[in-house]
Amino acid sequence: MTIRLATSETQEAVREAGRASQGPYSGQSVPRVEDSRLIRGQGQYVDDFTTSNVAYAEIVRSPLPHARIRGVDTSAAAALPGVLGVFTGHDIVIELHALLPVIAAGVPNRRQTPPQYPIAIDEAVYEGEPVAVVVADTRYGAADAAELVAVDYEPLPAVHDLDAAIVEGSGVTHADAADNIGWDVALPGEGDVDAAFAGAAVTVTQRIVQQRVCAASIECRSVLADYRDRLTVWNSSQMPHFNRMYVAEGLGLPESKVRFISPDVGGAFGSKMGPYAEDYLIPIASKLVGRPVKWTETRSENLSSTSHGRGQVFDIEAAAAADGTLLAMKIKQLVDIGAYFGRTGANPIVSVQLSGGCYRWPIIEARSIGVLTNKMWTGPYRGAGRPEATHLVERVMDLLAHELHMDPVEIRRRNFITRFPHVNNFGFTYDSGGYHGALDRALDAIDYTGFRQRQADLRARGRFLGIGVGCYVEISGFGPSWQTAADDHEIGLTESAVVRMHPSGAVSVFAGTHSHGQGHATSFAQIAADALGVALADVDVVEGDTSNTPFGHGTYGSRSTPVGGMAVYTACQRIIEKGTAIAAHLLHTSIDDVSFKGGIFTDAATGERRSIKDVTLASYNRGLPDGIEQGMEATAFFDPPNFTWPFGTHICEVEVDTHTGVTKILRYVAVDDCGNIINPMLVEGQIHGGVLQGVAQALLEEVQYSEEDGQRLGGTFLDYLVPTINEMVPTEVYHTVTPTPTNSLGVKGVGEAGTIASSVAVINAICDALEPLGVRHVEMPASPQRLWHLIHDGMPAALR
């Protein structure tokens, strides 16, 4: 399928439509309507729910990254009072009709896809993999019994080093596999890349590591299942409809007999997409013991058995002309898949496909290798491919600038894309942009010229300040069905909404998305209130229950407003269309003479008016026009013609203490363009949170594994460092506004924008600060220990 690009005239028409759709609530910082109950402790998360006669499950997990399971002795555990059942892989597999899905449609030409059961049977392939399920009357009873399950493990060599794993003849992640290659994809560039390098004035080579990180949501995963004549599951998820579809298939049930409820969710960041093993195990346990069963993850389980993010290594070569013009880039990417594909999806490939960033690259040649390892699988993590791509290209820009003795801002200016729509090196169409404007706004806000003077003065006094620039463009608004469904047997990532006006004129919005901090109850209500001309307080937004919401794909990829919000808006337009016909009947005039604005239908000929509340009440009455059914309700599925393309510039100012290696962030300026803004307060909150998450990856967070045996190191927040309020970044938020031509509201996505450029802005700033000491590149996390060694290994003795 092909897509017709919008002309500049068409884009302007779309923008006018977006402006016309705005009302008194759009663009206003309306306080989040859900906050009132949340800050009072009235939120309802899965572990808050209970039902009569509920039992509790505990998962026995492999303590080893790779082992053969020679036997599982459950007798002592089963004999403990209050234990209702102990189930191993051999018990569970009998109940399965399908394996866990592989959500990796965006990865072409997979060489192997290891089958994943929700529980290990004869071989455990990552630390934390379920080996047995214990169900008891009480949570503590289940935990005590789990300690008595005796598993006979035969340790096997663990695959953990990516470079070693791709060498022919190395150990294998799965005992029956020939090698560890999940995919090996070549993405050739157009043109002679070798000639481009041969003619370059400068070239740079660098390995860039995106370490594994954990989402570390404040709410760990939780499942409550009640399997009777129907299956009802409460689970902490970003996409309840998808989970219902997969679990129903896995258990051999029709979807109509399965209900998934995702109530309040305490953070997800991509880690609660798609079904996990426990989403199958707990319903099966409920079936086998004949009672509702609840399981709630501990923090240690969360760090070991909830998907990790990032986990990619890039070997980069880049070439530029003497005036800074970019010539070519070569990329070799190693992706740490983990033991199973899980929710790897298209994220790693996106890291390569967006590696050109905001710049004109004549040639980019890439190769992506997915590597299976004996670790928890990696999956989406806030930004999912775009922070990796931005970190890559923005480090390259600074490295090239260093070699050319050019200011890093100047090399960016000379290579920005300026004409839109723009098709990048891998076929994605950037619908709109204004990169110079975002950069200029950020430079003015941070006082870049003044900083350079202060930096020079302070360096002379032995203080090391640095400034880092991160310009980005990201893909959001997932997504067009023609690009997100690989074939006719898959589901395209459209989004849905049902809008119902009650006889009183109140409005219920039922959405297929899911809010877990995004504020949909507010922003979707603003869209509906403006479109229908009703009071914001009269709009109620319902999400998360598959029994009363239309099939939707959930919330991720900064898609809720540009796709889900457009579904809400489109359903509202259909209500107005029906209301116009009813209003014309009430006004005794033709449909063509009736206009609608601000909740009022007006007869152009007489000036007579009817409110939408009056028309809605009439829609439930008798005497409607021929062909008009009673009620005021509409369903819409929105399938966008393209992704949306937010962009921006982040600039970070740091000081590094060369005696301790500690980095202090002095200022942080974020300029983001997410198109038309529905609620500035919600946007600012997303930027603040995203920036902190990216900064945390730059300075603090890493899931570490032993280099000797692949065993995971650390299982609590004493070892895995997450930012606290003490590490909050002093973020200054600004915007440029370039409405997208992709949808009538002109909105893009913003949920991940803060994360896209923040890690590289910090690392670029640290490298700038330490440049006089010979530090050329810093890997993440830039911990005090790492920086101290870099500084003191390269610092002249006279300066120590």
PDB file of N, CA and C in Angstrom, residues 736-768:
ATOM      1  N   THR A 736       7.736  24.810  20.652  1.00  0.00           N
ATOM      2  CA  THR A 736       7.326  25.379  19.379  1.00  0.00           C
ATOM      3  C   THR A 736       6.096  24.584  18.960  1.00  0.00           C
ATOM      4  N   VAL A 737       5.281  25.124  18.093  1.00  0.00           N
ATOM      5  CA  VAL A 737       4.035  24.455  17.701  1.00  0.00           C
ATOM      6  C   VAL A 737       3.991  24.320  16.190  1.00  0.00           C
ATOM      7  N   THR A 738       4.116  23.089  15.730  1.00  0.00           N
ATOM      8  CA  THR A 738       3.989  22.765  14.305  1.00  0.00           C
ATOM      9  C   THR A 738       2.926  21.684  14.193  1.00  0.00           C
ATOM     10  N   PRO A 739       1.682  22.037  13.904  1.00  0.00           N
ATOM     11  CA  PRO A 739       0.622  21.015  13.859  1.00  0.00           C
ATOM     12  C   PRO A 739       0.922  19.956  12.804  1.00  0.00           C
ATOM     13  N   THR A 740       0.615  18.726  13.136  1.00  0.00           N
ATOM     14  CA  THR A 740       0.793  17.655  12.163  1.00  0.00           C
ATOM     15  C   THR A 740      -0.346  17.679  11.149  1.00  0.00           C
ATOM     16  N   PRO A 741      -0.052  17.402   9.877  1.00  0.00           N
ATOM     17  CA  PRO A 741      -1.125  17.284   8.890  1.00  0.00           C
ATOM     18  C   PRO A 741      -1.779  15.903   8.894  1.00  0.00           C
ATOM     19  N   THR A 742      -1.349  15.028   9.794  1.00  0.00           N
ATOM     20  CA  THR A 742      -1.825  13.647   9.796  1.00  0.00           C
ATOM     21  C   THR A 742      -3.222  13.502  10.385  1.00  0.00           C
ATOM     22  N   ASN A 743      -3.635  14.428  11.249  1.00  0.00           N
ATOM     23  CA  ASN A 743      -4.968  14.318  11.839  1.00  0.00           C
ATOM     24  C   ASN A 743      -5.601  15.693  11.997  1.00  0.00           C
ATOM     25  N   SER A 744      -6.908  15.711  12.143  1.00  0.00           N
ATOM     26  CA  SER A 744      -7.664  16.959  12.164  1.00  0.00           C
ATOM     27  C   SER A 744      -7.408  17.808  13.401  1.00  0.00           C
ATOM     28  N   LEU A 745      -6.935  17.207  14.464  1.00  0.00           N
ATOM     29  CA  LEU A 745      -6.637  17.978  15.660  1.00  0.00           C
ATOM     30  C   LEU A 745      -5.244  18.613  15.611  1.00  0.00           C
ATOM     31  N   GLY A 746      -4.416  18.155  14.671  1.00  0.00           N
ATOM     32  CA  GLY A 746      -3.060  18.689  14.570  1.00  0.00           C
ATOM     33  C   GLY A 746      -2.166  18.273  15.718  1.00  0.00           C
ATOM     34  N   VAL A 747      -2.525  17.186  16.420  1.00  0.00           N
ATOM     35  CA  VAL A 747      -1.784  16.766  17.607  1.00  0.00           C
ATOM     36  C   VAL A 747      -0.805  15.649  17.265  1.00  0.00           C
ATOM     37  N   LYS A 748       0.314  15.645  17.972  1.00  0.00           N
ATOM     38  CA  LYS A 748       1.289  14.562  17.856  1.00  0.00           C
ATOM     39  C   LYS A 748       1.259  13.802  19.181  1.00  0.00           C
ATOM     40  N   GLY A 749       2.335  13.119  19.515  1.00  0.00           N
ATOM     41  CA  GLY A 749       2.426  12.448  20.803  1.00  0.00           C
ATOM     42  C   GLY A 749       3.451  13.145  21.667  1.00  0.00           C
ATOM     43  N   VAL A 750       3.333  12.962  23.006  1.00  0.00           N
ATOM     44  CA  VAL A 750       4.286  13.632  23.901  1.00  0.00           C
ATOM     45  C   VAL A 750       4.706  12.759  25.079  1.00  0.00           C
ATOM     46  N   GLY A 751       4.102  11.597  25.235  1.00  0.00           N
ATOM     47  CA  GLY A 751       4.358  10.797  26.419  1.00  0.00           C
ATOM     48  C   GLY A 751       5.791  10.333  26.568  1.00  0.00           C
ATOM     49  N   GLU A 752       6.513  10.232  25.462  1.00  0.00           N
ATOM     50  CA  GLU A 752       7.891   9.761  25.518  1.00  0.00           C
ATOM     51  C   GLU A 752       8.901  10.844  25.158  1.00  0.00           C
ATOM     52  N   ALA A 753       8.433  12.002  24.739  1.00  0.00           N
ATOM     53  CA  ALA A 753       9.319  13.031  24.190  1.00  0.00           C
ATOM     54  C   ALA A 753      10.438  13.418  25.147  1.00  0.00           C
ATOM     55  N   GLY A 754      10.130  13.523  26.439  1.00  0.00           N
ATOM     56  CA  GLY A 754      11.141  13.936  27.396  1.00  0.00           C
ATOM     57  C   GLY A 754      12.298  12.968  27.496  1.00  0.00           C
ATOM     58  N   THR A 755      12.033  11.696  27.170  1.00  0.00           N
ATOM     59  CA  THR A 755      13.063  10.665  27.289  1.00  0.00           C
ATOM     60  C   THR A 755      13.964  10.592  26.066  1.00  0.00           C
ATOM     61  N   ILE A 756      13.499  11.095  24.932  1.00  0.00           N
ATOM     62  CA  ILE A 756      14.189  10.830  23.663  1.00  0.00           C
ATOM     63  C   ILE A 756      15.594  11.429  23.637  1.00  0.00           C
ATOM     64  N   ALA A 757      15.721  12.681  24.035  1.00  0.00           N
ATOM     65  CA  ALA A 757      17.012  13.363  23.909  1.00  0.00           C
ATOM     66  C   ALA A 757      17.719  13.577  25.235  1.00  0.00           C
ATOM     67  N   SER A 758      17.102  13.194  26.337  1.00  0.00           N
ATOM     68  CA  SER A 758      17.669  13.580  27.628  1.00  0.00           C
ATOM     69  C   SER A 758      18.941  12.825  27.972  1.00  0.00           C
ATOM     70  N   SER A 759      19.003  11.528  27.690  1.00  0.00           N
ATOM     71  CA  SER A 759      20.225  10.789  28.050  1.00  0.00           C
ATOM     72  C   SER A 759      21.422  11.338  27.295  1.00  0.00           C
ATOM     73  N   VAL A 760      21.245  11.621  26.013  1.00  0.00           N
ATOM     74  CA  VAL A 760      22.393  12.086  25.232  1.00  0.00           C
ATOM     75  C   VAL A 760      22.739  13.527  25.543  1.00  0.00           C
ATOM     76  N   ALA A 761      21.767  14.341  25.924  1.00  0.00           N
ATOM     77  CA  ALA A 761      22.085  15.714  26.319  1.00  0.00           C
ATOM     78  C   ALA A 761      22.998  15.707  27.541  1.00  0.00           C
ATOM     79  N   VAL A 762      22.725  14.797  28.488  1.00  0.00           N
ATOM     80  CA  VAL A 762      23.557  14.689  29.689  1.00  0.00           C
ATOM     81  C   VAL A 762      24.947  14.167  29.331  1.00  0.00           C
ATOM     82  N   ILE A 763      25.019  13.100  28.551  1.00  0.00           N
ATOM     83  CA  ILE A 763      26.324  12.516  28.201  1.00  0.00           C
ATOM     84  C   ILE A 763      27.144  13.491  27.364  1.00  0.00           C
ATOM     85  N   ASN A 764      26.520  14.183  26.431  1.00  0.00           N
ATOM     86  CA  ASN A 764      27.258  15.182  25.652  1.00  0.00           C
ATOM     87  C   ASN A 764      27.804  16.282  26.553  1.00  0.00           C
ATOM     88  N   ALA A 765      27.019  16.662  27.563  1.00  0.00           N
ATOM     89  CA  ALA A 765      27.476  17.700  28.491  1.00  0.00           C
ATOM     90  C   ALA A 765      28.673  17.214  29.311  1.00  0.00           C
ATOM     91  N   ILE A 766      28.624  15.969  29.764  1.00  0.00           N
ATOM     92  CA  ILE A 766      29.745  15.420  30.540  1.00  0.00           C
ATOM     93  C   ILE A 766      31.005  15.348  29.676  1.00  0.00           C
ATOM     94  N   CYS A 767      30.847  14.878  28.443  1.00  0.00           N
ATOM     95  CA  CYS A 767      32.005  14.810  27.540  1.00  0.00           C
ATOM     96  C   CYS A 767      32.567  16.200  27.268  1.00  0.00           C
ATOM     97  N   ASP A 768      31.689  17.188  27.139  1.00  0.00           N
ATOM     98  CA  ASP A 768      32.144  18.564  26.925  1.00  0.00           C
ATOM     99  C   ASP A 768      32.903  19.076  28.143  1.00  0.00           C
TER     100      ASP A 768
END
